[in-house]
Structure formats: C-alpha cells, structure tokens
Tab-separated table of C-alpha atoms in Angstrom:
chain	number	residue	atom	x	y	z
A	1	UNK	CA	125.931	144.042	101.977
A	2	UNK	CA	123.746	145.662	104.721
A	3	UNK	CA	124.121	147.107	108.206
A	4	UNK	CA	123.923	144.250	110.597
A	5	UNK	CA	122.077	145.795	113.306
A	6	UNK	CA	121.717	144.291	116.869
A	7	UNK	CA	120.865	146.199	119.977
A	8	UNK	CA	124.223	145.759	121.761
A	9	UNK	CA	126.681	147.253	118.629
A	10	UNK	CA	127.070	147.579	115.142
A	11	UNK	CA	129.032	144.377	114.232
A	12	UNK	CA	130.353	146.556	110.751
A	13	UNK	CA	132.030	149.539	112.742
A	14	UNK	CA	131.214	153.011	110.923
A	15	UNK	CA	133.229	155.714	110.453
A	16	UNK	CA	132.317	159.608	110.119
A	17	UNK	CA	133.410	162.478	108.462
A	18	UNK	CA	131.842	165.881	109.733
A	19	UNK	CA	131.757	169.219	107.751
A	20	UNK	CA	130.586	172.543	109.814
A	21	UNK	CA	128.554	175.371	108.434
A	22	UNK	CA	128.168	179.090	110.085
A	23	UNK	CA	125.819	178.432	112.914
A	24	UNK	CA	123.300	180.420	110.955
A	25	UNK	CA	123.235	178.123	107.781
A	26	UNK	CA	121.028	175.265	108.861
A	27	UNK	CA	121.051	172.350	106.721
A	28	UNK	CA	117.504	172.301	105.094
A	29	UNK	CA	118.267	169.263	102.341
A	30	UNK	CA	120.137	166.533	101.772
A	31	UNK	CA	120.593	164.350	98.403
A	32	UNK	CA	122.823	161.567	97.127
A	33	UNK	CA	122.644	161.422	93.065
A	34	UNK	CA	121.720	158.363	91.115
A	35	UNK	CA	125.324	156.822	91.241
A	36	UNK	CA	126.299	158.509	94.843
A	37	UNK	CA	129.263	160.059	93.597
A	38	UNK	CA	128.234	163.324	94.453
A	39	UNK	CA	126.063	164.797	97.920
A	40	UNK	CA	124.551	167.973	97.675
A	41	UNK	CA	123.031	169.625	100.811
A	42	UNK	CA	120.796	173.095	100.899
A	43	UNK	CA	120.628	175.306	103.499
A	44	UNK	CA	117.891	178.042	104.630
A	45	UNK	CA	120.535	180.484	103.089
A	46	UNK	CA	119.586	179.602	99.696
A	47	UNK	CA	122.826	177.793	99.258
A	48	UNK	CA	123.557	174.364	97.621
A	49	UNK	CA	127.151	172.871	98.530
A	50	UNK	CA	128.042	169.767	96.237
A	51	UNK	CA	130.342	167.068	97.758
A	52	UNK	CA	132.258	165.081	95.519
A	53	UNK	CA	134.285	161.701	96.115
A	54	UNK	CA	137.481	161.367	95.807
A	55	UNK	CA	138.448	158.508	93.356
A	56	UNK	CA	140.342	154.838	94.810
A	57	UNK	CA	144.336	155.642	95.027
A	58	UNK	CA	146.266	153.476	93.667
A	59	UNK	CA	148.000	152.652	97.248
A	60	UNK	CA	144.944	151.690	98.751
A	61	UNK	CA	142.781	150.353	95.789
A	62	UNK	CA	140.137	148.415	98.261
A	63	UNK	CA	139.531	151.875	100.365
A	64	UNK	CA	137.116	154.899	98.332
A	65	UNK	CA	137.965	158.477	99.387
A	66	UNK	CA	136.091	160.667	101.364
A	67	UNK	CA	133.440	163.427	99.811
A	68	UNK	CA	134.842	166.889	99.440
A	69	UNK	CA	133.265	170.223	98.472
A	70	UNK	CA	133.337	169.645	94.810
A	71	UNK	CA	130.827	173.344	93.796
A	72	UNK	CA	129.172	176.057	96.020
A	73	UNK	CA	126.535	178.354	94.723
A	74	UNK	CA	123.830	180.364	95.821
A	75	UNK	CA	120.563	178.697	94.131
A	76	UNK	CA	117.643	181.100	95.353
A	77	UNK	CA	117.455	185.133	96.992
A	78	UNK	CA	115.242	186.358	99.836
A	79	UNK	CA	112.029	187.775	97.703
A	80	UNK	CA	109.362	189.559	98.744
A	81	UNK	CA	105.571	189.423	97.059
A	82	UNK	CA	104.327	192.960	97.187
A	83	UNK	CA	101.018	191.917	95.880
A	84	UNK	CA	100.534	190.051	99.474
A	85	UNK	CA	102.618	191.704	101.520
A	86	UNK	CA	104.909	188.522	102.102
A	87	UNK	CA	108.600	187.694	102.602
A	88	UNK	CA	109.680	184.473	100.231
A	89	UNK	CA	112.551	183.075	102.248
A	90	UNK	CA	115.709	181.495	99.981
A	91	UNK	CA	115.360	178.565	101.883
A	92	UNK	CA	116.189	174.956	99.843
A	93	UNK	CA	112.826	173.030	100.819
A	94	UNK	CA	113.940	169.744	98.514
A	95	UNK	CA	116.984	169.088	95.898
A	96	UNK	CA	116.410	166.185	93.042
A	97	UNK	CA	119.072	165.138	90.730
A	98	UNK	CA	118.580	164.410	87.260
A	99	UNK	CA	120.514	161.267	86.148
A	100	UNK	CA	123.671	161.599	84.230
A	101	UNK	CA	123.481	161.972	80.554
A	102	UNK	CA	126.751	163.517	79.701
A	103	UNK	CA	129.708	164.831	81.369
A	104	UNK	CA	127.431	167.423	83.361
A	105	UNK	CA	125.520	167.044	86.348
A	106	UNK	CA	122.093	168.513	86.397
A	107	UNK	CA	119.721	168.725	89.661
A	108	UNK	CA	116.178	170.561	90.469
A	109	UNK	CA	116.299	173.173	93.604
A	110	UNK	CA	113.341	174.996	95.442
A	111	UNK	CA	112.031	177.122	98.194
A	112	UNK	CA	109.018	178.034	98.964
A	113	UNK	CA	108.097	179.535	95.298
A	114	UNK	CA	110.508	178.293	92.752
A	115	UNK	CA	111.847	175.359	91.222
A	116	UNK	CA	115.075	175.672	89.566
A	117	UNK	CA	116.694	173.272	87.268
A	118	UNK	CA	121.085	173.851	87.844
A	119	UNK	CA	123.537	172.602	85.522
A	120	UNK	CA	127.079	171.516	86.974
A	121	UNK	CA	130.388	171.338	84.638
A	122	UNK	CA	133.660	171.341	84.577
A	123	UNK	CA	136.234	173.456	82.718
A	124	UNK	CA	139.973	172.862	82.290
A	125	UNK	CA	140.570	174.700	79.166
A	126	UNK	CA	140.487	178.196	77.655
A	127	UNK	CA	140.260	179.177	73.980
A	128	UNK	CA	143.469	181.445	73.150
A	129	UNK	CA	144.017	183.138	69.353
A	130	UNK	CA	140.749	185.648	68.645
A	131	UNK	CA	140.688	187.389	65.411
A	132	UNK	CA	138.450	189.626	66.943
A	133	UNK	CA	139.159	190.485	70.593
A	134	UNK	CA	142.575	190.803	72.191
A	135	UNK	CA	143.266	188.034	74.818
A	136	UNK	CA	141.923	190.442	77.427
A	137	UNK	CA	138.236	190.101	75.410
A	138	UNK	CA	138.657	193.499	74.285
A	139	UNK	CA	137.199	194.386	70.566
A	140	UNK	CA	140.338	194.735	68.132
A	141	UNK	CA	140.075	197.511	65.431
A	142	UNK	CA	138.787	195.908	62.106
A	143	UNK	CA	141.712	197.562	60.269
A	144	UNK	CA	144.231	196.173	62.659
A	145	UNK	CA	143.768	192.739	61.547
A	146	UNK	CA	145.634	191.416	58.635
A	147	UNK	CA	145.665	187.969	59.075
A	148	UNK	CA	143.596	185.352	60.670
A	149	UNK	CA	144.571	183.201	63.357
A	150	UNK	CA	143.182	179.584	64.334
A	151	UNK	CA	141.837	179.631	68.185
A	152	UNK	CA	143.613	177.304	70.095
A	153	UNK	CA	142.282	175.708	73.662
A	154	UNK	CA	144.748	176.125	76.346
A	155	UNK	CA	144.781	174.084	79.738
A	156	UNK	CA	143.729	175.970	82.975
A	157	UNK	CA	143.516	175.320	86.646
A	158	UNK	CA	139.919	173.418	86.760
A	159	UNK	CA	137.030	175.324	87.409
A	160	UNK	CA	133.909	173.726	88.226
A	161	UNK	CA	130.061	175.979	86.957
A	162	UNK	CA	127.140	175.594	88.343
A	163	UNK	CA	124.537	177.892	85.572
A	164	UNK	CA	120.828	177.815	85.911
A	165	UNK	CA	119.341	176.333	82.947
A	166	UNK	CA	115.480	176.763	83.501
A	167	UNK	CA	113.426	178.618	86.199
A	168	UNK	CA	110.239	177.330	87.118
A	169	UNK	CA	107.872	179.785	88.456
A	170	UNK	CA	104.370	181.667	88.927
A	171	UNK	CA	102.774	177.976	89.770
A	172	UNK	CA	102.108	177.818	93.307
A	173	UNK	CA	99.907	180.044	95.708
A	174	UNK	CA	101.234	177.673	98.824
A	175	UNK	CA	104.570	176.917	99.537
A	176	UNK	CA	105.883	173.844	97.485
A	177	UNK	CA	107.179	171.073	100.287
A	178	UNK	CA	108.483	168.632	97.729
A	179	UNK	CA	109.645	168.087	93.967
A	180	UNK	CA	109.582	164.546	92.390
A	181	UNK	CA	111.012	163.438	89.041
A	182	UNK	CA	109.411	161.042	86.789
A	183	UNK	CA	111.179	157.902	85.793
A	184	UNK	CA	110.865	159.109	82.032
A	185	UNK	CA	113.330	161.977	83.227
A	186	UNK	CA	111.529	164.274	80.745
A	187	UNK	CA	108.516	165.503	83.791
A	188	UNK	CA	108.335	166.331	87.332
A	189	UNK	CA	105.823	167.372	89.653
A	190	UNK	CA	105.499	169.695	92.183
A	191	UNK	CA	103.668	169.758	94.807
A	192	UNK	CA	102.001	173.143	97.794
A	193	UNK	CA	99.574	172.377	100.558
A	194	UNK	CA	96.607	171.902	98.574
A	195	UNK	CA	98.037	171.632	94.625
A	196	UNK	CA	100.396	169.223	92.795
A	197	UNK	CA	101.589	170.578	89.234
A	198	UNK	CA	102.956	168.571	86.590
A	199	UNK	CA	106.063	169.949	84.579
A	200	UNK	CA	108.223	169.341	81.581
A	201	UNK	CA	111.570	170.170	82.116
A	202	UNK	CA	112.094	171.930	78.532
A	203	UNK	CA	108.981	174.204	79.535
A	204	UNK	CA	108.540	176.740	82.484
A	205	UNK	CA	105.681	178.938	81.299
A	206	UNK	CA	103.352	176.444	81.746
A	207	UNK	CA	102.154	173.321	83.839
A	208	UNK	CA	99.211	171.216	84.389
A	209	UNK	CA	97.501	171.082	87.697
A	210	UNK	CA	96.791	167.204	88.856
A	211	UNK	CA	95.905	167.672	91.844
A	212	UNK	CA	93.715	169.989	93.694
A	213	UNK	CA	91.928	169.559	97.206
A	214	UNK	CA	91.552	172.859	97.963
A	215	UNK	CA	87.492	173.171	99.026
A	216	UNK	CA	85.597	176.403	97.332
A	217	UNK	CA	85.537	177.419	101.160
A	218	UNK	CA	88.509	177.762	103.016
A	219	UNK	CA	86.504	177.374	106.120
A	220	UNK	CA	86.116	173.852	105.241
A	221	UNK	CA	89.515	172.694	104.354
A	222	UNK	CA	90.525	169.636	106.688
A	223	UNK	CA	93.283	168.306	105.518
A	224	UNK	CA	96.678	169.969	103.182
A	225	UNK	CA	99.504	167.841	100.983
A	226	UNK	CA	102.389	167.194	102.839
A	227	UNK	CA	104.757	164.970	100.146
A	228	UNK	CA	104.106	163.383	96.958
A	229	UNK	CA	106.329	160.887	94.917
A	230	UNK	CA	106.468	159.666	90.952
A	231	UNK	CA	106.853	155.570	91.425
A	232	UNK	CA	110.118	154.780	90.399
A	233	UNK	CA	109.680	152.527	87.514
A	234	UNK	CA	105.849	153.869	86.427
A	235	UNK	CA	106.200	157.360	84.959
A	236	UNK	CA	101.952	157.813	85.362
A	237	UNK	CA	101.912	156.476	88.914
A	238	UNK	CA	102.283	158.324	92.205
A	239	UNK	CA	101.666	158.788	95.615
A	240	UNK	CA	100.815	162.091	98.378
A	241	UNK	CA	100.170	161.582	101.975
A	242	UNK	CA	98.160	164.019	103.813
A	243	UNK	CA	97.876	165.589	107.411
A	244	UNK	CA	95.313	163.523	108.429
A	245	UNK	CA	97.337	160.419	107.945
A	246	UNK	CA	96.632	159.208	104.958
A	247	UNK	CA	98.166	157.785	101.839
A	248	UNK	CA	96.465	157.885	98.026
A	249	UNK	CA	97.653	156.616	94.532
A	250	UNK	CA	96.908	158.225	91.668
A	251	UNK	CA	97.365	157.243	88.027
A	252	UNK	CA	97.120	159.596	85.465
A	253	UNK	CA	96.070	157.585	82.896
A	254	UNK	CA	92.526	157.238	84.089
A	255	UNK	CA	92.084	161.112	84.548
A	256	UNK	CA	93.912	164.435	83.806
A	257	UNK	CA	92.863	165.507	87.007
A	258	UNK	CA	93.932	162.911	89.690
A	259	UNK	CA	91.409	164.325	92.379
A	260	UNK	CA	89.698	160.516	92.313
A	261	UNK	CA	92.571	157.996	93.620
A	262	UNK	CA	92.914	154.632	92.618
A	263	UNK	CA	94.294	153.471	95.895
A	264	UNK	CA	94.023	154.349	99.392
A	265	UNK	CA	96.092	153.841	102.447
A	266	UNK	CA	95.152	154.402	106.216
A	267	UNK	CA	95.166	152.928	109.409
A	268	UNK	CA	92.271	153.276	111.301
A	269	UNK	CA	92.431	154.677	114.710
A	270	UNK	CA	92.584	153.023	117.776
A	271	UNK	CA	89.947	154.627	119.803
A	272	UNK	CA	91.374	154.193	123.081
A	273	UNK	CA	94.391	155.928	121.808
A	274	UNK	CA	92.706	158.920	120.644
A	275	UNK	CA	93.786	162.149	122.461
A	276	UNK	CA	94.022	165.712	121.684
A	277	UNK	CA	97.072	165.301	120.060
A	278	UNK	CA	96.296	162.461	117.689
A	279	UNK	CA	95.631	164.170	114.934
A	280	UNK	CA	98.857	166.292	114.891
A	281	UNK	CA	101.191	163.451	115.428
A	282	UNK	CA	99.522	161.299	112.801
A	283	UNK	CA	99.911	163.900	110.219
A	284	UNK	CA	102.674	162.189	107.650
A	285	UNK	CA	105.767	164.507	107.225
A	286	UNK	CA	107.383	162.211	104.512
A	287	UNK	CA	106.820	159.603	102.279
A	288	UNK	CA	108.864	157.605	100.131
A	289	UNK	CA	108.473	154.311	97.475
A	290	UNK	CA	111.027	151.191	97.932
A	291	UNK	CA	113.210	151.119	94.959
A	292	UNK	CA	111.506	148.532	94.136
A	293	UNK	CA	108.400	150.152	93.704
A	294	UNK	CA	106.481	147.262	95.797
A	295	UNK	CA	106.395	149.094	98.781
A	296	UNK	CA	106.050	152.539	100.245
A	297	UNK	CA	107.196	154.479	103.470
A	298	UNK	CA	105.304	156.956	105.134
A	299	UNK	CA	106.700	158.481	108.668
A	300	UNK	CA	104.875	160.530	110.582
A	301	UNK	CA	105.807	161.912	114.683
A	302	UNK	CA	106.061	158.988	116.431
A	303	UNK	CA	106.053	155.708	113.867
A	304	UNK	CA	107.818	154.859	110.628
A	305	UNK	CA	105.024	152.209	108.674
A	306	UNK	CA	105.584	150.300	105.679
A	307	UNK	CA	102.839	149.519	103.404
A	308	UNK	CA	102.225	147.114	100.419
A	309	UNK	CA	100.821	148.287	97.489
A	310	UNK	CA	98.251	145.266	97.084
A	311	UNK	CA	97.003	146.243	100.795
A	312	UNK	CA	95.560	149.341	101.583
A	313	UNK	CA	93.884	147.961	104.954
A	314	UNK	CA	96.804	148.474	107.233
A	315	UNK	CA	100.386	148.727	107.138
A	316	UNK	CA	102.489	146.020	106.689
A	317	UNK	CA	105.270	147.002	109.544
A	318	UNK	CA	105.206	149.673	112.070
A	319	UNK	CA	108.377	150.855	113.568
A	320	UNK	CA	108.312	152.915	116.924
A	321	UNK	CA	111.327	155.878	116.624
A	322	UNK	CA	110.638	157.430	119.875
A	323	UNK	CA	107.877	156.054	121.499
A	324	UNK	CA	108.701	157.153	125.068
A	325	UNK	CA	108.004	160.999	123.821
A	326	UNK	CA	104.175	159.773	124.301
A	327	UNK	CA	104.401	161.144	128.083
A	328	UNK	CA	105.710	164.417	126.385
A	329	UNK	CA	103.669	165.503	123.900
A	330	UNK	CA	102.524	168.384	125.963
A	331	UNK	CA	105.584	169.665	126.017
A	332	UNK	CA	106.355	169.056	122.966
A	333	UNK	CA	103.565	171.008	121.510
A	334	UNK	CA	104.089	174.135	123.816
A	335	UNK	CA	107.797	174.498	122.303
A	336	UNK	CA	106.500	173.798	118.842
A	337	UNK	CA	108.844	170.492	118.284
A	338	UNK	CA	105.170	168.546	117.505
A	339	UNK	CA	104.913	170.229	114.345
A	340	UNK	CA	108.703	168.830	112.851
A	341	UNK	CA	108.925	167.259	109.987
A	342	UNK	CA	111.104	164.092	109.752
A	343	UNK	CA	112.088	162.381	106.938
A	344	UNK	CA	112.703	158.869	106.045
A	345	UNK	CA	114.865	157.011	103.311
A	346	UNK	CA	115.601	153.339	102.444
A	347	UNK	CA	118.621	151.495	101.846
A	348	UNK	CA	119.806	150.520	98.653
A	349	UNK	CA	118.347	147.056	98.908
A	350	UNK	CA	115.026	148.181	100.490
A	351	UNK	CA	116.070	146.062	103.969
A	352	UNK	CA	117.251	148.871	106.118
A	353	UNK	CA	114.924	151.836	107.020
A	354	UNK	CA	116.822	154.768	108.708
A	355	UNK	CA	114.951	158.336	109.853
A	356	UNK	CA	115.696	161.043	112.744
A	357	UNK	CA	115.271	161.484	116.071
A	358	UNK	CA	115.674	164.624	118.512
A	359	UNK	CA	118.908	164.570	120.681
A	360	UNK	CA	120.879	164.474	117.300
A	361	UNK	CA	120.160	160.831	117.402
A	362	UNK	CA	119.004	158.555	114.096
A	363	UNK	CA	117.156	155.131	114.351
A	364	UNK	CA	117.697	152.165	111.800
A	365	UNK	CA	115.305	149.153	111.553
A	366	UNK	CA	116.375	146.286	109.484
A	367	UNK	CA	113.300	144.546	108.170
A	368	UNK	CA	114.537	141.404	107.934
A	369	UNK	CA	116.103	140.593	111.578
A	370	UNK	CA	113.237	143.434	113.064
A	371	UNK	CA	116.748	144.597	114.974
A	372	UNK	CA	116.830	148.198	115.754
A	373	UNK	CA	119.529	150.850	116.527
A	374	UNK	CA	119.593	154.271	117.845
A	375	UNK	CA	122.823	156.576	116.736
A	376	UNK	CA	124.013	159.500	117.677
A	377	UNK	CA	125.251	161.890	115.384
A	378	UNK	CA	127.620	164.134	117.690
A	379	UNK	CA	130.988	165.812	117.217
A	380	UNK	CA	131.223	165.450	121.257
A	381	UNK	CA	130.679	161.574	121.396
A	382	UNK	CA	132.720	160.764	117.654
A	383	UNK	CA	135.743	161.485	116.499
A	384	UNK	CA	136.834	161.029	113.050
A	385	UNK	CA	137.610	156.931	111.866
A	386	UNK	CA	135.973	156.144	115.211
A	387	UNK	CA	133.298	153.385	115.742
A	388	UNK	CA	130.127	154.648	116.756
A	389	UNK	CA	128.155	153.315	119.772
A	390	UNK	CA	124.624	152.829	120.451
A	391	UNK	CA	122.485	154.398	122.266
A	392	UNK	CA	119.954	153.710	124.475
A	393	UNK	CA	117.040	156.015	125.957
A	394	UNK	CA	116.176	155.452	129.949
A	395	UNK	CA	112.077	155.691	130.698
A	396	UNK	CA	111.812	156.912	134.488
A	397	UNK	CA	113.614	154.124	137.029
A	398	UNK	CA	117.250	153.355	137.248
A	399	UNK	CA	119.621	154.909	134.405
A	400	UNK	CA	122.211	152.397	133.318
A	401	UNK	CA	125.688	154.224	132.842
A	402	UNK	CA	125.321	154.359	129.163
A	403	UNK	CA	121.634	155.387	128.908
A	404	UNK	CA	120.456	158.751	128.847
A	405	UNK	CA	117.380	160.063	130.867
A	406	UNK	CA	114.482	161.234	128.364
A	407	UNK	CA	114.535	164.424	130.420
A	408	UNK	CA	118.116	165.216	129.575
A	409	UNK	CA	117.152	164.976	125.805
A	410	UNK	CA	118.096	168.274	123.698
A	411	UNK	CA	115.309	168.943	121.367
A	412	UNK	CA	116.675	171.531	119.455
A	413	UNK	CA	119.296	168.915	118.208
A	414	UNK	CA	117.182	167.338	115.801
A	415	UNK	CA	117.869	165.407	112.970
A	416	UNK	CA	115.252	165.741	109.927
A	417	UNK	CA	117.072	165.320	107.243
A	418	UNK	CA	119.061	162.182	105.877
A	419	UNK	CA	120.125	160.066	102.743
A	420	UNK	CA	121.193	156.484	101.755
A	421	UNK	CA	124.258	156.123	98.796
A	422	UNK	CA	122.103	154.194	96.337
A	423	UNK	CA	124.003	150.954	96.233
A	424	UNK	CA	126.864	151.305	99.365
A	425	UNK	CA	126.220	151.703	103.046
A	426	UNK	CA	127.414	155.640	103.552
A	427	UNK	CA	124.518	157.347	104.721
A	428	UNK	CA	124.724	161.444	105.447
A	429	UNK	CA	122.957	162.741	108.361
A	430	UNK	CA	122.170	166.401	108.913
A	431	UNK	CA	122.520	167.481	112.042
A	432	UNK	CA	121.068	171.042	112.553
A	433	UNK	CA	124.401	173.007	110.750
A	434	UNK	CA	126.622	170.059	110.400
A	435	UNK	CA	126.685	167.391	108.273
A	436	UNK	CA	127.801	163.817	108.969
A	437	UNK	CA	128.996	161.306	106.746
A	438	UNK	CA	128.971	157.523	108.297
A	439	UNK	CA	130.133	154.804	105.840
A	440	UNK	CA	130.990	150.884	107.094
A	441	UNK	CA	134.692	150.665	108.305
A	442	UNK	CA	136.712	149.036	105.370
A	443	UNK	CA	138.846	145.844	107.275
C-alpha cells in the first residue's frame, strides 16, 4: 500500500491527530522505532516525549488507535564549558532507537555535546515483605526481627521509566549534527562538522575517530560534515554529505581511517546557474539510504535527488520542493531562512519520498507515477478525522481561489523535521511546536 498521489487530491483521504507543546518547546526531532509502535519527538528543551499506540479494540478490530504520550523525560541540561567560555544548549539535535530485544525500549539522544543511550520500561508491580526495611524502606532493628518473611510482588498502577544507561561524552570539539546506528546494533557513529567517531555501545570512555577533514589550518577549511549514515544492511559501509554538495562512501574495511572514500557522488554545476548563492543552497542538510540499501537521498535548499549506488556521475532523480523561492533567495538569506536545514525520509517501500517546506507545508513525490503533492500541516486549515487538501503555490499572474501567492508565504512556519512508520502510511510532521500525525483514512 502507498499514497496515491495526483495533483488534484489524495485519492486515500488522511486523517490527523495534532498534539501542542508550550510555544517555547520547539520540536527539534522526530523518530518512529523499528516496528512504529512508538514516536518519540525532542525538543530544544532537552525533552524527549514518547508516543505510544493504542492497541486494535475489539469493536473495531480493522481500525489501530491513535499514539498517546506513553513517557516524558528530560534527556539533556543547559551546560556551560568554562574552559571556552561557551553555553551547551539541551537541545535534542537527533534521536535513534535501538531495536527491541526484550520487553524494554532503548534509544540514543544528543545535543550538541553528548550522546546518551535511555532505557524505557514498564513497572506494574512492587515487592512487599522485607526482612530488613519496614514497608516505608526504613532500616528495621536487627534485634527486632525474629522471623523471616518471603517478599512477595504486589500489583500497582503502571508506571512507565525512562533511566539512562550509558553517557557518551568528551568526543567532539564541534557540535555533533547526527548519530547513526550500525546494522550489527552493537556500534554507532557520531558525527561534528569536521569529525565522525565510531562507538560501542557497552563503552563510553573511548571511541575511534574515522573521519577527519579538518585541514592543519583553519584558514583553509572549505567544506564541514553535515550528516552521515551506517548502510542499513552493511555494518562497515557508510555515507556523509558535505556543504559543498557532495556525497562520499566509505568502507572501513579498507582503512581505519576513512579519510580516502571509495565512492563519490556530485553533480556538477551548471555554469549558467551559478550565482552568489549557489554554494549555500547546494550545501546538503540531510541524507538518508533506501531501506533497501540500493539507493540514497540527499536534500539540500531547493531539490530532493536520488542517487544509485553503481552511479556516482549524477543523480538518478531530482525533485524540485520549492523551486519558485529561486526569485527569493535574497530575501531569504537576509532573514537567515537560507541556512535551514530540511530533512528527508522514505517510505516504507522506498516509492514515496516526503520532506518540508516553509508555510508549514510538506511535499511528497512518488517515484513511480513522478506525481507530486504539496500538504499543509495547519491546525487552521484541518480539523481532526478530516481529509486534507492540496495545495498549490501561485508564481506572479492570476491567483486561482485555492492557490496561495508566494508573497503571502509564512517562513517562520517551517517544517524540518518528519518521519515515515516503517511499514504503514502514518507519517508525523513537526510543525514548529506542534506535532502532526497523518495516517490513510481506514474505509
């Protein structure tokens, strides 16, 4: 089953569910675990919120519930490095989950600094019967007790934990932009502006550096890291992009230090394009391998691209999100909204492509029909259970009544962050300090 987009309407309706934060708490991340039974979402506050959802009722066995808040907990504090002078903000850069191996739920946090690794769990039960506390945990005199008692576990109202189980810090002079866990679920990498560190999850004091483009002058550094990737079935292959637009693969079996790719991907510039802002808007904020590991997505300002491993030449399909912000990029770079960073996820079949737009609106392109939709993610235009219509973006001329001018577009409503369910069509959409929950209307 996929989206079946078309330009005029979504032919499988979608419905929405919207939760609402304190204007202050700006959703920063957004993750779906392996199975998609849980959503967790950080926020600049240092906070991770955990949806969870609700099981089929019996009445309805054909319809899934809706994602509630399952576990809050605050995951990183406002620090401050005295040796530089510098405020670390709590901000959740990326979450990663681990997959399931037992009835708890494990995922990695970070900010700028340090990566985390949380353990979830659940507790409906209480041990009763000490021999040597009293049942309000206070120590009982030795020569009090005459006779031993069995401990016995009594039911309780459910609780659900979230503990920190390791703390992964000390490894990064930059600020870390993205965490990525290896397919052997025992490593994960980390990765700053100009270094990508390699981890085991059972040790924090130390990690291996495997990348490192940082030049013995500073005065001639060019390009920094902006995301990196572990392939998904290849625990020694992965993938960074960099600000100047480019894509390399590394394998870590040919060297411990992966400063020599074994594959590189980058579209040459068209020179009649070239402007003052090229470089900025061809800097790649995000980039992401297909499930099935044949392909990989890079988006950067203006274009999402798809690229096949076996050619390195050019990209095998360019998508345009919001190509009539060309005539704006002026503007765009006086208020600072060049510089955002957008991110881009696939569906669970690899067909469907989905990333953000300004004007709380989120494109789809479905590789197979090369349809296209724009959404908008709004609690103004939606109401709950309702279907949501396209949208359409007017480029000087006459404005159709359902098109909006691209001078009326709100760019501080601006939708960076977004995730697929791994094998259903309910996608979440952040949307500044709400989050949005589509899924495809159930007849």
């Amino acid at each position: 089953m996929c989206f079946q987009l078309c330009s005029n309407s979504l032919q499988n309706p979608v419905t929405f569910l919207c939760v609402s934060y304190v204007p202050a708490d700006i959703i920063s991340t957004v993750e779906f675990n392996p199975t998609g039974e849980l959503l967790a979402t950080g926020d600049k506050g240092g906070r991770v919120v955990v949806f969870q959802r609700e099981q089929e009722s019996k009445n309805q066995p054909h319809r899934r519930g809706e994602y509630n808040v399952y576990s809050t907990f605050q995951s990183h504090e406002p620090e401050f490095d005295y040796l530089k002078s510098l405020e670390i903000e709590e901000k959740i850069n990326k979450i990663r989950w681990l997959p399931q191996q037992n009835a708890a739920y494990f995922l990695l946090s970070t900010n700028d600094k340090t990566v985390k690794l949380w353990k979830i769990s659940e507790r409906d039960k209480r041990p009763e019967g000490y021999n040597l506390k009293d049942e309000d945990g206070r120590i009982r005199d030795p020569t009090t007790i005459t006779a031993l008692r069995v401990p016995v576990l009594q039911p309780m109202d459910l609780m659900v934990e979230a503990t920190p189980r390791r703390v992964f810090s000390n490894a990064h002079t930059y600020h870390i932009n993205s965490i990525s866990v290896s397919n052997d679920y025992e490593t994960y990498m980390s990765t700053d502006d100009l270094r990508i560190n390699l981890w085991n999850l059972e040790i924090t004091n130390q990690s291996f550096n495997i990348v490192d483009i940082k030049p013995a002058n500073m005065e001639e550094l060019t390009e920094v890291i902006t995301a990196a990737e572990f392939h998904p079935n290849q625990c020694n292959t992965f993938i960074y992009s960099s600000s100047k637009g480019s894509i390399r693969l590394c394998d870590m079996r040919a060297s411990a230090l992966c400063d020599n790719h074994s594959k590189f991907f980058e579209e040459p510039e068209d020179p009649s394009n070239r402007s003052f802002f090229s470089e900025i808007i061809s800097s790649i904020s995000d980039v992401k391998f297909s499930h099935s590991g044949r392909y990989l997505m890079t988006r950067d300002y203006l274009t999402v691209k798809v690229w096949d491993l076996n050619m390195e030449s050019k990209p095998l399909e360019t998508y345009q999100v919001h190509d009539y912000l060309r005539s704006k990029l002026c503007s765009l770079y006086e208020n600072d909204c060049i510089f955002d960073k957008f991110e881009c996820v696939w569906n669970g079949s690899d067909s469907v492509i989905m990333t953000g737009s300004y004007n709380n609106f989120f494109r789809m392109f479905d590789r197979n029909t090369k349809r296209d939709v724009t959404l908008e993610a709004s609690r103004e235009n939606s109401k709950p259970r309702a279907i949501l219509k396209p949208r359409k973006v007017c480029v000087g001329g006459k404005r159709r009544k359902d098109e909006i001018s691209v001078d009326s577009l709100d760019f501080s409503k601006k939708i960076l962050h977004t995730a697929w369910h791994p094998s259903e069509n309910i996608i979440a959409v952040a949307a500044t300090n709400n989050l949005y929950i589509f899924q495809d209307k159930v007849n």
